Coordinates of C-alpha atoms in Angstrom, one line a residue:
Chain A
M1 CA 108.3 17.6 41.9
E2 CA 108.8 18.3 45.7
L3 CA 106.0 18.4 48.5
Y4 CA 106.3 20.6 51.4
N5 CA 104.3 20.8 54.7
R6 CA 102.9 23.6 57.0
T7 CA 105.9 23.5 59.0
Q8 CA 108.6 23.7 56.3
I9 CA 106.6 26.6 54.7
Q10 CA 106.3 28.4 58.1
E11 CA 110.0 28.3 58.8
V12 CA 110.6 30.3 55.7
V13 CA 107.8 32.5 54.7
E14 CA 106.6 35.1 57.4
L15 CA 105.0 38.8 57.2
D16 CA 108.1 40.6 56.3
Q17 CA 109.3 43.4 53.6
A18 CA 110.0 40.5 51.0
A19 CA 107.1 38.9 51.2
L20 CA 105.0 42.1 51.1
E21 CA 107.0 43.4 47.8
A22 CA 106.2 39.9 46.4
V23 CA 102.5 40.4 46.8
E24 CA 102.6 44.1 46.0
A25 CA 104.5 43.0 42.5
G26 CA 101.5 40.6 41.8
F27 CA 99.0 43.4 42.2
R28 CA 101.2 45.9 40.2
A29 CA 101.3 43.3 37.4
L30 CA 97.3 43.1 37.6
G31 CA 97.2 46.8 37.3
Q32 CA 99.4 46.8 34.2
G33 CA 97.2 44.2 32.6
R34 CA 100.0 41.6 32.8
V35 CA 97.8 39.0 34.5
V36 CA 95.6 36.3 33.5
Q37 CA 93.1 35.9 36.4
P38 CA 90.0 33.7 35.6
P39 CA 86.9 33.8 37.8
I40 CA 87.1 31.9 41.1
L41 CA 85.5 28.2 40.9
S42 CA 83.4 27.8 44.1
M43 CA 81.4 24.8 45.0
A44 CA 79.3 24.3 48.1
I45 CA 79.1 20.9 50.0
E46 CA 75.8 22.0 51.8
E47 CA 75.1 18.9 53.9
S48 CA 78.4 19.5 55.5
N49 CA 78.2 23.3 55.8
G50 CA 81.1 23.4 53.6
E51 CA 82.5 25.0 50.4
V52 CA 85.7 24.9 48.3
D53 CA 87.1 27.6 46.4
V54 CA 89.9 27.3 43.7
K55 CA 91.9 30.5 42.8
T56 CA 94.5 31.0 40.0
A57 CA 96.3 33.8 38.1
H58 CA 99.2 33.7 35.8
I59 CA 101.5 36.7 35.8
R60 CA 102.7 36.9 32.0
G61 CA 106.3 35.9 31.6
N62 CA 106.5 34.6 35.1
E63 CA 108.4 31.0 35.3
R64 CA 105.5 29.4 37.2
F65 CA 102.0 29.8 38.4
A66 CA 99.9 28.5 41.3
I67 CA 96.4 27.1 41.7
K68 CA 95.1 27.1 45.3
V69 CA 92.4 25.0 46.6
S70 CA 90.7 26.2 49.8
P71 CA 88.1 24.2 51.5
G72 CA 86.0 25.9 54.3
F73 CA 84.1 23.5 56.5
F74 CA 82.4 25.5 59.1
D75 CA 81.4 22.6 61.5
N76 CA 84.7 21.3 61.7
P77 CA 85.5 23.2 65.1
L78 CA 82.7 20.9 66.5
I79 CA 85.0 18.0 66.1
G80 CA 88.3 19.6 66.9
L81 CA 89.4 20.5 63.2
P82 CA 90.1 23.9 61.8
S83 CA 87.3 25.3 59.6
L84 CA 89.8 26.4 56.9
N85 CA 92.3 24.4 54.9
G86 CA 94.0 23.8 51.6
L87 CA 96.8 23.5 49.5
M88 CA 98.6 25.3 46.6
I89 CA 100.0 23.6 43.6
V90 CA 103.0 25.3 41.7
F91 CA 103.3 24.7 38.1
S92 CA 105.9 25.5 35.5
A93 CA 104.4 28.1 33.3
K94 CA 106.5 26.7 30.4
T95 CA 105.4 23.0 30.5
G96 CA 102.6 22.7 32.8
L97 CA 104.4 20.4 34.9
V98 CA 103.9 20.3 38.6
E99 CA 106.9 21.7 40.3
A100 CA 105.7 21.4 43.8
V101 CA 102.6 21.1 46.1
L102 CA 102.5 23.4 49.1
F103 CA 100.4 21.5 51.9
D104 CA 100.2 24.7 53.8
E105 CA 96.7 24.3 55.0
G106 CA 95.7 27.8 54.5
Y107 CA 99.0 29.4 55.9
L108 CA 99.9 31.1 52.6
T109 CA 96.3 32.4 52.4
D110 CA 96.5 33.9 55.8
I111 CA 99.9 35.6 54.9
R112 CA 98.9 36.9 51.4
T113 CA 95.5 38.2 53.1
A114 CA 97.4 40.0 55.7
L115 CA 99.8 41.6 53.3
A116 CA 97.1 42.9 51.1
G117 CA 95.9 44.8 53.7
A118 CA 99.1 46.1 54.7
I119 CA 99.7 47.1 50.7
A120 CA 96.4 48.8 51.0
A121 CA 97.4 50.8 54.0
K122 CA 101.0 51.6 52.5
H123 CA 99.2 53.3 49.6
L124 CA 96.2 54.7 51.2
A125 CA 96.6 55.3 55.0
R126 CA 98.1 58.6 56.2
K127 CA 102.0 58.1 56.6
D128 CA 101.6 59.2 60.4
S129 CA 98.8 56.4 61.2
R130 CA 99.7 55.3 64.8
R131 CA 96.5 53.8 65.9
A132 CA 94.4 50.9 64.6
A133 CA 90.9 49.9 65.2
V134 CA 90.3 46.2 64.7
I135 CA 86.8 44.8 64.3
G136 CA 86.9 40.9 64.9
A137 CA 89.3 38.9 67.0
G138 CA 90.2 36.0 64.7
V139 CA 93.5 35.0 62.9
Q140 CA 93.4 37.9 60.5
A141 CA 92.5 40.4 63.5
E142 CA 96.1 39.5 64.6
L143 CA 97.9 39.2 61.2
Q144 CA 96.4 42.2 59.8
V145 CA 98.1 44.3 62.4
A146 CA 101.3 42.5 62.3
A147 CA 101.2 43.1 58.6
L148 CA 100.2 46.7 59.0
K149 CA 103.3 47.2 61.4
L150 CA 105.5 46.7 58.4
V151 CA 104.4 49.8 56.6
R152 CA 103.0 52.0 59.4
D153 CA 104.4 52.8 63.0
I154 CA 101.4 51.4 64.9
D155 CA 101.6 51.9 68.7
T156 CA 97.8 51.3 69.6
V157 CA 95.1 49.0 68.7
D158 CA 91.6 49.2 69.7
V159 CA 89.5 46.3 69.1
W160 CA 86.0 45.2 69.3
A161 CA 84.4 41.9 68.7
R162 CA 81.0 40.4 69.1
D163 CA 82.2 38.1 71.9
T164 CA 84.1 40.2 74.6
D165 CA 86.0 37.2 76.1
R166 CA 87.4 36.7 72.6
A167 CA 88.4 40.4 72.4
E168 CA 90.0 40.1 75.8
A169 CA 91.9 36.9 74.7
Y170 CA 92.9 38.8 71.5
A171 CA 94.1 41.8 73.4
A172 CA 96.5 39.4 75.8
R173 CA 97.9 37.7 72.8
M174 CA 98.6 40.9 70.9
R175 CA 100.3 42.5 74.1
A176 CA 102.4 39.3 74.2
R177 CA 103.4 39.2 70.8
F178 CA 104.2 42.9 70.3
E179 CA 106.3 44.6 73.2
G180 CA 104.9 48.3 73.8
L181 CA 101.7 47.9 71.8
T182 CA 98.7 49.4 73.7
V183 CA 95.6 47.1 73.3
N184 CA 92.1 48.5 74.3
V185 CA 89.2 46.4 74.2
H186 CA 86.1 48.2 73.4
G187 CA 82.3 47.6 74.0
D188 CA 81.0 49.0 70.8
I189 CA 82.4 49.7 67.2
E190 CA 81.9 53.5 67.7
S191 CA 84.3 53.7 70.6
A192 CA 86.8 51.3 69.2
C193 CA 87.1 53.5 66.1
R194 CA 86.9 57.0 67.7
E195 CA 90.5 57.7 67.4
A196 CA 91.5 55.3 64.6
D197 CA 94.0 56.2 61.8
V198 CA 93.4 52.8 60.3
I199 CA 90.2 50.5 60.7
I200 CA 90.5 47.2 59.8
T201 CA 87.3 44.9 59.6
T202 CA 88.0 41.0 59.8
T203 CA 84.7 39.4 60.5
P204 CA 82.6 37.0 58.5
S205 CA 79.5 39.3 59.0
K206 CA 76.6 38.9 56.8
S207 CA 75.3 42.4 57.6
P208 CA 77.0 45.8 57.4
L209 CA 78.8 46.5 60.9
L210 CA 80.8 49.6 60.0
K211 CA 78.9 52.9 59.4
A212 CA 79.8 56.5 58.2
E213 CA 79.0 57.7 61.6
H214 CA 82.1 55.7 62.8
L215 CA 84.6 57.4 60.6
S216 CA 86.7 60.3 61.4
N217 CA 88.3 62.7 58.9
G218 CA 91.5 61.3 57.7
V219 CA 91.0 57.6 58.4
H220 CA 91.5 54.6 56.2
V221 CA 89.4 51.6 56.3
T222 CA 90.3 48.0 55.0
A223 CA 87.4 45.8 54.9
M224 CA 88.8 42.2 54.4
G225 CA 86.1 40.1 55.7
S226 CA 83.7 39.9 53.0
D227 CA 84.8 37.2 50.4
S228 CA 81.5 35.6 49.5
P229 CA 78.1 36.2 48.1
E230 CA 76.6 36.5 51.5
K231 CA 79.2 38.4 53.4
R232 CA 78.9 42.1 54.0
E233 CA 80.8 44.4 56.5
L234 CA 80.4 47.9 55.3
D235 CA 77.2 50.0 55.5
V236 CA 76.6 51.7 52.3
S237 CA 77.2 55.0 53.9
V238 CA 80.8 54.2 54.4
M239 CA 81.3 53.7 50.8
T240 CA 79.4 56.8 49.6
R241 CA 81.2 58.8 52.5
A242 CA 84.7 57.9 51.1
D243 CA 86.9 60.2 49.3
A244 CA 88.6 57.4 47.7
F245 CA 87.4 53.7 47.3
V246 CA 89.6 51.1 46.3
V247 CA 89.0 47.3 45.6
D248 CA 91.2 44.4 44.8
T249 CA 89.5 43.6 42.1
R250 CA 86.2 45.1 40.8
A251 CA 84.7 42.0 39.4
Q252 CA 85.3 40.0 42.6
S253 CA 83.9 43.0 44.7
E254 CA 80.9 43.2 42.7
T255 CA 80.0 39.5 43.5
N256 CA 81.8 38.6 46.7
G257 CA 82.8 41.9 48.2
E258 CA 81.2 45.0 49.1
L259 CA 80.3 46.4 45.9
K260 CA 77.6 43.6 45.7
V261 CA 75.0 45.9 47.1
W262 CA 75.0 47.5 43.7
A263 CA 74.8 44.3 41.8
G264 CA 73.2 45.0 38.4
N265 CA 73.2 48.8 39.1
T266 CA 75.7 51.5 38.5
V267 CA 78.0 52.1 41.5
P268 CA 77.5 55.7 42.3
F269 CA 81.1 56.7 42.8
E270 CA 84.7 55.7 41.1
A271 CA 86.0 52.3 42.3
H272 CA 89.7 52.1 41.8
E273 CA 91.5 48.9 41.4
M274 CA 94.5 48.5 43.9
G275 CA 96.7 47.1 41.1
Q276 CA 96.2 50.2 39.2
V277 CA 96.8 52.5 42.0
I278 CA 100.1 50.7 42.6
A279 CA 101.0 50.8 38.9
A280 CA 100.1 54.6 38.7
G281 CA 102.5 55.2 41.6
S282 CA 100.1 58.0 43.2
S283 CA 97.8 57.4 46.0
P284 CA 94.1 58.4 45.4
R285 CA 94.5 60.2 49.0
I286 CA 95.2 63.6 48.1
G287 CA 94.9 65.3 51.7
R288 CA 95.3 64.6 55.3
D289 CA 91.6 64.7 56.0
Q290 CA 90.3 62.5 53.3
I291 CA 88.6 59.0 54.0
T292 CA 90.0 56.1 52.0
V293 CA 88.1 52.7 52.0
C294 CA 89.7 49.5 50.6
D295 CA 87.6 46.4 50.0
L296 CA 89.7 43.1 49.8
T297 CA 88.0 39.9 48.4
G298 CA 91.4 37.8 47.9
T299 CA 92.7 37.2 44.5
G300 CA 94.4 34.6 42.5
V301 CA 97.3 37.0 41.6
Q302 CA 98.3 36.9 45.4
D303 CA 98.2 33.2 45.6
T304 CA 100.5 32.8 42.6
A305 CA 102.8 35.5 44.1
I306 CA 102.9 34.2 47.5
A307 CA 103.4 30.5 46.3
G308 CA 106.3 31.8 43.8
F309 CA 107.9 33.5 46.8
A310 CA 107.5 30.5 49.2
L311 CA 108.9 28.1 46.6
K312 CA 111.8 30.3 45.9
R313 CA 112.6 30.3 49.7
L314 CA 112.1 26.6 50.1
T315 CA 114.5 25.8 47.3
A316 CA 117.0 28.6 47.9
Chain B
M1 CA 97.0 11.9 53.7
E2 CA 98.4 9.7 50.9
L3 CA 100.1 10.3 47.6
Y4 CA 99.8 7.9 44.6
N5 CA 101.8 8.1 41.5
R6 CA 100.7 6.9 37.7
T7 CA 102.2 3.7 38.1
Q8 CA 100.4 2.8 41.3
I9 CA 97.2 3.9 39.9
Q10 CA 97.7 2.1 36.5
E11 CA 98.1 -1.2 38.5
V12 CA 94.5 -1.0 40.0
V13 CA 92.5 1.0 37.7
E14 CA 91.7 -0.2 34.0
L15 CA 88.9 -0.2 31.5
D16 CA 86.6 -2.7 33.1
Q17 CA 82.9 -3.1 34.1
A18 CA 83.5 -1.8 37.7
A19 CA 85.1 1.4 36.2
L20 CA 82.4 1.8 33.9
E21 CA 79.7 1.3 36.5
A22 CA 81.3 3.9 38.7
V23 CA 81.4 6.6 36.0
E24 CA 77.8 5.8 34.8
A25 CA 76.8 6.1 38.4
G26 CA 78.2 9.7 38.6
F27 CA 76.1 10.4 35.4
R28 CA 73.2 9.0 36.8
A29 CA 73.3 11.2 39.7
L30 CA 73.8 14.1 37.7
G31 CA 70.6 13.4 35.8
Q32 CA 68.8 12.7 39.1
G33 CA 69.8 16.4 40.2
R34 CA 72.0 15.0 43.0
V35 CA 75.1 16.5 41.7
V36 CA 76.6 20.1 42.3
Q37 CA 78.8 20.9 39.3
P38 CA 80.3 24.2 39.1
P39 CA 81.5 25.9 35.6
I40 CA 85.1 24.6 34.7
L41 CA 87.9 27.0 35.5
S42 CA 90.1 27.6 32.6
M43 CA 93.2 29.8 32.3
A44 CA 95.3 30.2 29.0
I45 CA 99.1 30.6 29.3
E46 CA 99.4 32.1 25.8
E47 CA 103.2 32.6 25.7
S48 CA 103.6 28.8 26.2
N49 CA 100.7 27.5 24.0
G50 CA 99.4 26.2 27.1
E51 CA 96.3 26.1 29.3
V52 CA 95.0 24.8 32.4
D53 CA 91.6 23.4 33.2
V54 CA 90.0 22.9 36.7
K55 CA 86.9 20.7 36.9
T56 CA 85.2 19.3 40.1
A57 CA 81.5 18.0 41.1
H58 CA 80.3 16.7 44.2
I59 CA 77.7 14.0 44.4
R60 CA 75.5 14.7 47.3
G61 CA 75.8 12.3 50.0
N62 CA 79.1 10.9 48.8
E63 CA 81.8 10.6 51.4
R64 CA 84.4 12.4 49.0
F65 CA 84.9 14.6 46.0
A66 CA 87.8 15.2 43.6
I67 CA 89.2 18.5 42.1
K68 CA 90.9 17.7 38.9
V69 CA 93.7 20.1 37.5
S70 CA 94.6 19.5 33.8
P71 CA 97.5 21.3 32.2
G72 CA 97.7 21.1 28.4
F73 CA 101.0 22.6 27.0
F74 CA 100.8 21.8 23.4
D75 CA 104.6 22.6 22.5
N76 CA 105.9 20.1 25.1
P77 CA 106.2 17.4 22.5
L78 CA 108.9 19.6 20.8
I79 CA 111.1 19.2 23.8
G80 CA 110.0 15.5 24.4
L81 CA 107.3 15.9 27.0
P82 CA 103.6 15.0 26.7
S83 CA 101.3 17.9 26.2
L84 CA 98.7 16.7 28.6
N85 CA 99.3 16.3 32.3
G86 CA 97.7 16.9 35.8
L87 CA 96.5 15.4 38.9
M88 CA 93.4 14.9 41.3
I89 CA 92.9 15.7 44.8
V90 CA 90.5 13.8 46.6
F91 CA 88.8 15.6 49.6
S92 CA 86.5 14.3 52.3
A93 CA 83.0 15.8 51.7
K94 CA 82.7 15.8 55.5
T95 CA 85.8 18.2 56.6
G96 CA 87.6 19.2 53.5
L97 CA 90.7 17.5 54.5
V98 CA 92.7 16.2 51.6
E99 CA 92.4 12.5 51.7
A100 CA 94.8 11.7 48.9
V101 CA 96.6 13.2 45.9
L102 CA 96.5 11.1 42.8
F103 CA 99.4 12.2 40.6
D104 CA 97.9 10.3 37.5
E105 CA 99.4 12.6 34.9
G106 CA 96.1 12.7 33.1
Y107 CA 95.6 8.8 33.3
L108 CA 92.3 8.9 34.9
T109 CA 91.0 11.5 32.5
D110 CA 91.8 9.2 29.7
I111 CA 90.0 6.4 31.4
R112 CA 86.9 8.4 32.4
T113 CA 86.8 9.9 28.9
A114 CA 87.0 6.6 27.3
L115 CA 84.3 5.3 29.6
A116 CA 81.9 8.1 28.8
G117 CA 82.0 7.0 25.4
A118 CA 81.2 3.4 26.3
I119 CA 78.4 4.5 28.5
A120 CA 77.1 6.7 25.5
A121 CA 77.1 3.4 23.3
K122 CA 75.7 1.4 25.9
H123 CA 72.5 3.5 26.1
L124 CA 72.5 4.6 22.3
A125 CA 74.1 2.3 20.0
R126 CA 72.3 -0.7 18.6
K127 CA 72.8 -3.9 20.7
D128 CA 74.1 -5.7 17.5
S129 CA 76.8 -3.1 16.8
R130 CA 80.1 -4.9 15.4
R131 CA 81.8 -2.4 13.3
A132 CA 83.3 0.9 14.7
A133 CA 84.7 3.8 12.4
V134 CA 87.3 5.8 14.3
I135 CA 88.3 9.3 13.2
G136 CA 91.7 10.1 14.5
A137 CA 94.6 7.9 15.7
G138 CA 95.6 9.2 19.1
V139 CA 95.5 7.8 22.7
Q140 CA 91.7 8.2 22.8
A141 CA 91.2 6.6 19.4
E142 CA 92.6 3.5 21.1
L143 CA 91.0 3.8 24.4
Q144 CA 87.5 4.5 22.9
V145 CA 87.5 1.1 21.1
A146 CA 88.8 -0.7 24.2
A147 CA 86.0 0.9 26.3
L148 CA 83.3 0.2 23.6
K149 CA 84.4 -3.4 23.6
L150 CA 83.0 -3.5 27.2
V151 CA 79.6 -3.0 26.0
R152 CA 79.2 -4.1 22.4
D153 CA 81.0 -7.1 20.5
I154 CA 83.2 -4.8 18.2
D155 CA 84.9 -7.0 15.7
T156 CA 86.2 -4.5 13.0
V157 CA 87.6 -1.1 13.2
D158 CA 87.8 1.4 10.2
V159 CA 90.1 4.1 11.0
W160 CA 91.0 7.6 9.0
A161 CA 93.4 9.9 10.5
R162 CA 94.8 13.0 8.7
D163 CA 98.1 11.7 8.9
T164 CA 98.0 8.2 7.1
D165 CA 101.3 7.1 8.8
R166 CA 99.7 7.6 12.2
A167 CA 96.6 5.6 11.2
E168 CA 98.9 2.6 10.0
A169 CA 100.6 2.8 13.3
Y170 CA 97.3 2.8 15.0
A171 CA 96.0 -0.2 13.0
A172 CA 99.2 -1.9 14.0
R173 CA 98.7 -1.3 17.8
M174 CA 95.2 -2.3 17.7
R175 CA 95.7 -5.5 15.9
A176 CA 98.5 -6.3 18.6
R177 CA 96.1 -5.3 21.3
F178 CA 93.1 -7.2 20.4
E179 CA 93.3 -10.5 19.1
G180 CA 90.9 -11.3 16.0
L181 CA 90.0 -7.4 15.6
T182 CA 90.0 -6.6 12.0
V183 CA 91.6 -3.0 11.5
N184 CA 91.3 -1.4 8.1
V185 CA 92.9 2.0 7.3
H186 CA 90.9 4.4 5.1
G187 CA 91.8 7.3 2.8
D188 CA 88.7 9.4 3.7
I189 CA 86.2 9.7 6.3
E190 CA 83.4 8.6 3.8
S191 CA 84.9 5.2 3.4
A192 CA 85.7 4.7 6.9
C193 CA 82.1 5.5 7.9
R194 CA 80.3 3.5 5.3
E195 CA 79.7 0.3 7.1
A196 CA 79.9 1.7 10.8
D197 CA 77.7 0.7 13.4
V198 CA 79.2 3.2 15.7
I199 CA 81.3 6.2 14.8
I200 CA 83.8 7.7 17.1
T201 CA 85.5 11.2 16.5
T202 CA 88.4 11.6 18.7
T203 CA 90.4 14.7 17.0
P204 CA 91.4 18.2 18.1
S205 CA 89.7 19.6 14.9
K206 CA 88.7 23.3 14.8
S207 CA 86.5 22.8 11.9
P208 CA 83.7 20.1 11.3
L209 CA 84.9 16.9 10.0
L210 CA 81.6 14.6 10.0
K211 CA 78.8 15.4 7.7
A212 CA 75.4 13.9 7.6
E213 CA 76.3 12.2 4.3
H214 CA 78.8 10.1 6.1
L215 CA 75.8 8.6 8.3
S216 CA 73.8 5.6 7.4
N217 CA 70.7 4.5 8.9
G218 CA 70.9 2.9 12.3
V219 CA 74.5 4.2 13.3
H220 CA 75.4 5.7 16.7
V221 CA 78.0 8.7 16.6
T222 CA 80.0 9.8 19.6
A223 CA 82.2 13.0 19.2
M224 CA 84.5 13.4 22.1
G225 CA 87.1 15.5 20.4
S226 CA 85.5 19.1 21.2
D227 CA 86.2 20.3 24.7
S228 CA 87.0 23.9 24.3
P229 CA 85.5 27.0 22.5
E230 CA 87.7 26.8 19.4
K231 CA 87.1 23.0 18.7
R232 CA 84.4 21.3 16.4
E233 CA 84.2 17.8 14.7
L234 CA 80.4 17.6 13.6
D235 CA 78.9 19.4 10.7
V236 CA 75.7 21.2 11.6
S237 CA 73.7 18.5 9.3
V238 CA 74.9 15.7 11.5
M239 CA 73.3 17.1 14.5
T240 CA 70.1 18.2 12.6
R241 CA 70.0 14.7 11.0
A242 CA 70.3 12.8 14.2
D243 CA 66.9 11.3 15.4
A244 CA 68.2 11.7 18.9
F245 CA 70.9 14.0 20.2
V246 CA 72.5 13.7 23.5
V247 CA 75.1 15.8 25.5
D248 CA 77.1 15.1 28.7
T249 CA 75.9 18.4 29.9
R250 CA 74.1 21.1 28.0
A251 CA 75.8 23.9 29.4
Q252 CA 79.3 22.6 28.4
S253 CA 78.1 21.6 25.1
E254 CA 77.0 25.2 24.5
T255 CA 80.5 26.6 25.3
N256 CA 83.0 23.9 24.6
G257 CA 81.2 21.1 22.6
E258 CA 79.0 21.0 19.4
L259 CA 76.0 23.0 20.4
K260 CA 78.3 26.0 20.4
V261 CA 77.2 26.7 16.6
W262 CA 73.9 27.9 18.3
A263 CA 75.6 30.1 20.9
G264 CA 72.9 32.6 22.0
N265 CA 70.3 31.1 19.5
T266 CA 67.7 28.4 20.1
V267 CA 69.0 24.9 19.4
P268 CA 66.5 23.6 16.6
F269 CA 66.0 20.1 18.1
E270 CA 66.0 18.5 21.6
A271 CA 69.3 17.9 23.1
H272 CA 69.0 15.2 25.9
E273 CA 71.6 15.2 28.8
M274 CA 73.2 11.6 29.1
G275 CA 72.6 11.5 33.0
Q276 CA 68.9 12.0 32.3
V277 CA 69.0 9.3 29.6
I278 CA 70.5 6.9 32.0
A279 CA 68.4 8.1 35.0
A280 CA 65.4 7.6 33.0
G281 CA 66.3 4.2 32.2
S282 CA 64.9 4.3 28.5
S283 CA 67.0 4.8 25.3
P284 CA 66.0 8.0 23.3
R285 CA 66.8 5.4 20.3
I286 CA 63.3 3.7 19.6
G287 CA 64.3 2.0 16.4
R288 CA 67.0 0.0 14.5
D289 CA 67.2 2.8 11.7
Q290 CA 67.5 5.7 13.9
I291 CA 70.6 7.7 14.1
T292 CA 71.9 8.7 17.5
V293 CA 74.5 11.3 18.2
C294 CA 76.4 12.0 21.5
D295 CA 78.6 15.0 22.3
L296 CA 81.0 14.6 25.2
T297 CA 83.0 17.4 26.6
G298 CA 84.1 15.9 29.8
T299 CA 82.7 16.7 32.9
G300 CA 83.6 17.1 36.7
V301 CA 81.4 14.6 38.0
Q302 CA 83.3 11.8 35.8
D303 CA 86.4 13.0 37.6
T304 CA 84.9 12.9 40.9
A305 CA 83.5 9.2 40.2
I306 CA 86.9 7.7 38.7
A307 CA 88.9 9.4 41.5
G308 CA 86.7 8.0 44.3
F309 CA 86.9 4.6 42.4
A310 CA 90.4 4.7 42.1
L311 CA 91.1 5.7 45.9
K312 CA 88.9 2.9 46.8
R313 CA 91.0 0.3 44.9
L314 CA 94.2 1.8 46.2
T315 CA 93.2 1.6 49.9
A316 CA 91.4 -1.9 49.5

């Protein structure tokens, strides 16, 4: 059994085509019905404003599977610690023996989350997409654009965040990271989204931010912020306006994602699953002017896929 | 963050009063409503005859909590590996940071499972219990008796197992381990249980083994084998015959334990929870001739309790 720390993992795993293909293969297997993926285990530690989630999945026939443990303790920044943390345990799918523990401190979650956004755009966004609107200015606001650039030639980012100073700092970081990238800071969501080919929402919002009036014909939206029963980023009008609506998994979207608005009721449109879109090999976008929307909550199969990918690189 | 292996953990944790009190305190907190204990995460790896369970719980106000991952791969013995395995991750309940990983390979699970049996007997069995009937001849058949001896002066064990050779080997091990202990091997369950003050069932049986006709007045039964939707050890007649029926948690007994027979229907008797019995400080046994039955499925709070206990001893 081997142990790896964040630095070792960062040296071999980054946002690249190979990592994207590994996560995409996980989704494809899910869409083909070749994945066992139990519901998320979630526990609140209320007195510390904390929670811990456990996610896992097994791709049938794979040599290994991972179990990911993600603590989120949201008062940590007050004492100089990051909110998010965690590790992945990689098991042999033949014997159940631990092959490795990846003490990635949430790094691989960041990576696989960003890659899911890129995979959504790969299958749903217009191929000539150049301009991305980003709502939020945190880690995923940065990584989602970096991953999106693997699949679309993004030359302009329009950012809006509740805190304008953070949006300005984000713009500076992005200009430094990507030579030639134009980054505009906007004072409201409407203005940020006006020219967007792709809109990415990356916030921990508990009430809807994005409305149908912010969408232009032909836009693709990826909403990756909502991942718990309290969070929401999309107004109902965004979802009913979409020509095609896709989720990572329907069950999770209904509890933790945007479909939770219809909990217990019939969803008034077809919700495709991303794995099925990938497995089918044909996009639900059937025209330049259509609006596509994808809601990501984060799935165990992404964790198993990225952990297996990381371990292969670590032991290569 | 510290890592500890099985040998290090075995050096400091054994079946003693202090460990028993730690696990009992966990149950008491559960009974007092001071524990967050989410449902078990369970995933099958069918092609390898394997499964993996994740259990956790947090005792409110405690400094740390544990997450336990238990793989069971039942073809492993064919290639010379143990079926059961696993590790416990101990987190700070203030920050979510990993404090330690206990690579105990299932040792702490064995210990806390045996202690739960002893705790059940402490609160339910007659104080003058001397004779224990043990059904099964595996690891828990041995550890349950060792733990029971912490709370009752057991001088005689009557064992029955499907495989008589294994029962004989068990008897030899027990005589060697406990000086002065009388161990009798029986050819059937009825004969093994005839003189019992305490009966402990420790099998992976999928159909009921123990019937009401095997019970004498005043006996206490602990059924610790059933811990998954397929397993059962107790005939319905044992449960309806009991003057007091206790479970570790009702929710788990209904899915994984003996109450599953009534899934979706009303259980035709009162099922007490062990934590509530401990918290109340009064046994549901109100006479010498009463029959008490306890069904144990294994709970996250036991894992959090034993992991915290182990880490305290490891860092003392």
